[in-house]
Amino acid sequence: MGPVGAEIVKYAFRKQGIKIAGAVDIDPAKVGKDLGEFTIGKKIGVSITDDASHLLARTKPDVVLHSTGSYLKDVKPQLLELVKAGADIISTCEELAYPYLKNPTIAKELDAKARRNKVAVLGTGVNPGFIMDTFVLTSTGVCQDIKKVRSSRIQDASYRRLPFQRKIGAGLTPAEFEAKVAGGTIKHVGFPESIAMIAAGLGWNLERIEEKIEPVLAEKAVGSAYLKVEPGQVAGLNQTAWGTRDGEQLIVLNLQAYLGCPDPRESIVIDGQPPIDLTIKGGVHGDIATAAVVVNCIPRVLSAEPGLTTMKDLPVPSGWFSGIEHFIKKSR
Amino acid sequence: MGPVGAEIVKYAFRKQGIKIAGAVDIDPAKVGKDLGEFTIGKKIGVSITDDASHLLARTKPDVVLHSTGSYLKDVKPQLLELVKAGADIISTCEELAYPYLKNPTIAKELDAKARRNKVAVLGTGVNPGFIMDTFVLTSTGVCQDIKKVRSSRIQDASYRRLPFQRKIGAGLTPAEFEAKVAGGTIKHVGFPESIAMIAAGLGWNLERIEEKIEPVLAEKAVGSAYLKVEPGQVAGLNQTAWGTRDGEQLIVLNLQAYLGCPDPRESIVIDGQPPIDLTIKGGVHGDIATAAVVVNCIPRVLSAEPGLTTMKDLPVPSGWFSGIEHFIKKSR
């Protein structure tokens, strides 16, 4: 029931055919609160609990929407408990979006246990999970002779929540920014996963995947509802990752998120035949889109083969409005 | 071995893991010619034949790439013969892209026979099949509360082949254009299929789907390598189709293809949360993209469940470079 979890719940409430059986958070300030009151300002008679095991045993959910952490080794025990309870999982854990590269052992264990318990496990979200990997791969569907792929995400962080603005370093001095990058606390998690998924979809064997993180310095004073940034201070981050073969960068992903960004957009450029030069004007709002992808994937996961799966292996994820009952596995 | 078939062959030749077993055309001018010589100017020792039955029996292909007609009732006998021969099918037949609305009886028969013969049948191409349906649906994957969907395809026909330029009416008088529209020979086939696929993906029940075709008149003289258009004459077509519920147009598709189009592009606009305003600058070249989609879908069709399938039910179609052997069904 963090910010993304709450966003997911708000959307799930509006979807026909979904019944929310329960919600889990360990924050004592949230435990015991009515989930509806906490998210949409209306009681629904379901309380947030810190006892996942009891909730799972009592409600036997078809699917759990999981949003607790970015790193697979941190959330692995939670995922295994959900698998054991027989629930399909859709998780926003960034490293789960394509875990075979950086976490092959955990991926193997999750896959084996998910198969044994006949559940499907998917990591997704807007990024990783959609805009810089699944959507990029889909865009290559009309291309022959693809030589390079580049995806950029240029975001104005002014209207995002404060934790996000802090995560990108807004308001720091350049030295503070460097220290936090070195400490690993300023970082978008998921680029290696997105690159590995694109490479796997295209059948490219990369030699290595590298990343660099740089600050975007404010040229003039910029700010948000939460903080102010003076000229020369950090307005946000500029992170690039690339996958290389024979010394050539075949896949390049670039994320710029900073206060005062003048032209936010998503961009996909494919060097192929025909070439693709795609732009989404204004970009795609992160939290709303992540909640959308997670809930929109429910029918896909409910009808997926048991095991660990990824966005590239499921049918195209689309918004949906009805008919979810057709996807519930008959065997459950 | 029409223009699209030849384009498919050219791309298939370049794909690792594909062996082209044969090619069929009924045109006496092509029969007996070496397929490689006919398409890429290099002999490959495979001749174009007009005897499909014999070729199928002799080569037992895993998949047939089929490009002979736009209307399902015309190509149905061909498709049934391929199914009987045990071959998966990827066809550019426009009405096959989503046949359940306009051709439910043929769809049912094809599906039943494909299941019985353990083959998968897919209709695809750039449009219908990808840019105005599958890609639109995929774009909705990041959206909540989708209210309307609009996709436009604005093409400069100057650089397309002559039959395409004729198909859109370039060079006709307005009266000739109207007569050909009334006679059904000037028309993009596939909008009802694309709209029905989008509606099915979103779970929308439409009341009706309508279409209109108008000429784009040349404001100044325009031309191509093949023909000239005087001011006031027809430079191409402007075709719109829409799906309606409660009197509201929920899905609108617009195709403009004419000589001298100043700003060719693909556009997808989704009225949802977040809103999506997507543009592909310069657009996507039709014939090249159709060949790309057809060949790129081979692994998806090889690993699909038997029966009639559609693009919305298959994993995201992406370009691919290797590993096709993993998709060949073990049971064949």
XYZ file of C-alpha atoms in Angstrom, chain B residues 43 79 87 115 133 168 194 204 244 263 265 271 296 325:
14
model
C 19.053 -18.517 -58.782
C -6.791 -21.790 -46.936
C 0.659 -26.327 -42.717
C -7.861 -27.589 -34.790
C -5.255 -2.461 -34.544
C -6.530 4.830 -54.278
C -9.466 -3.644 -37.253
C -16.363 -3.036 -25.867
C -20.355 3.332 -32.360
C 3.420 15.221 -43.797
C 2.671 9.867 -40.459
C -8.575 9.273 -24.638
C 8.204 -11.737 -37.959
C 14.130 -23.892 -34.406
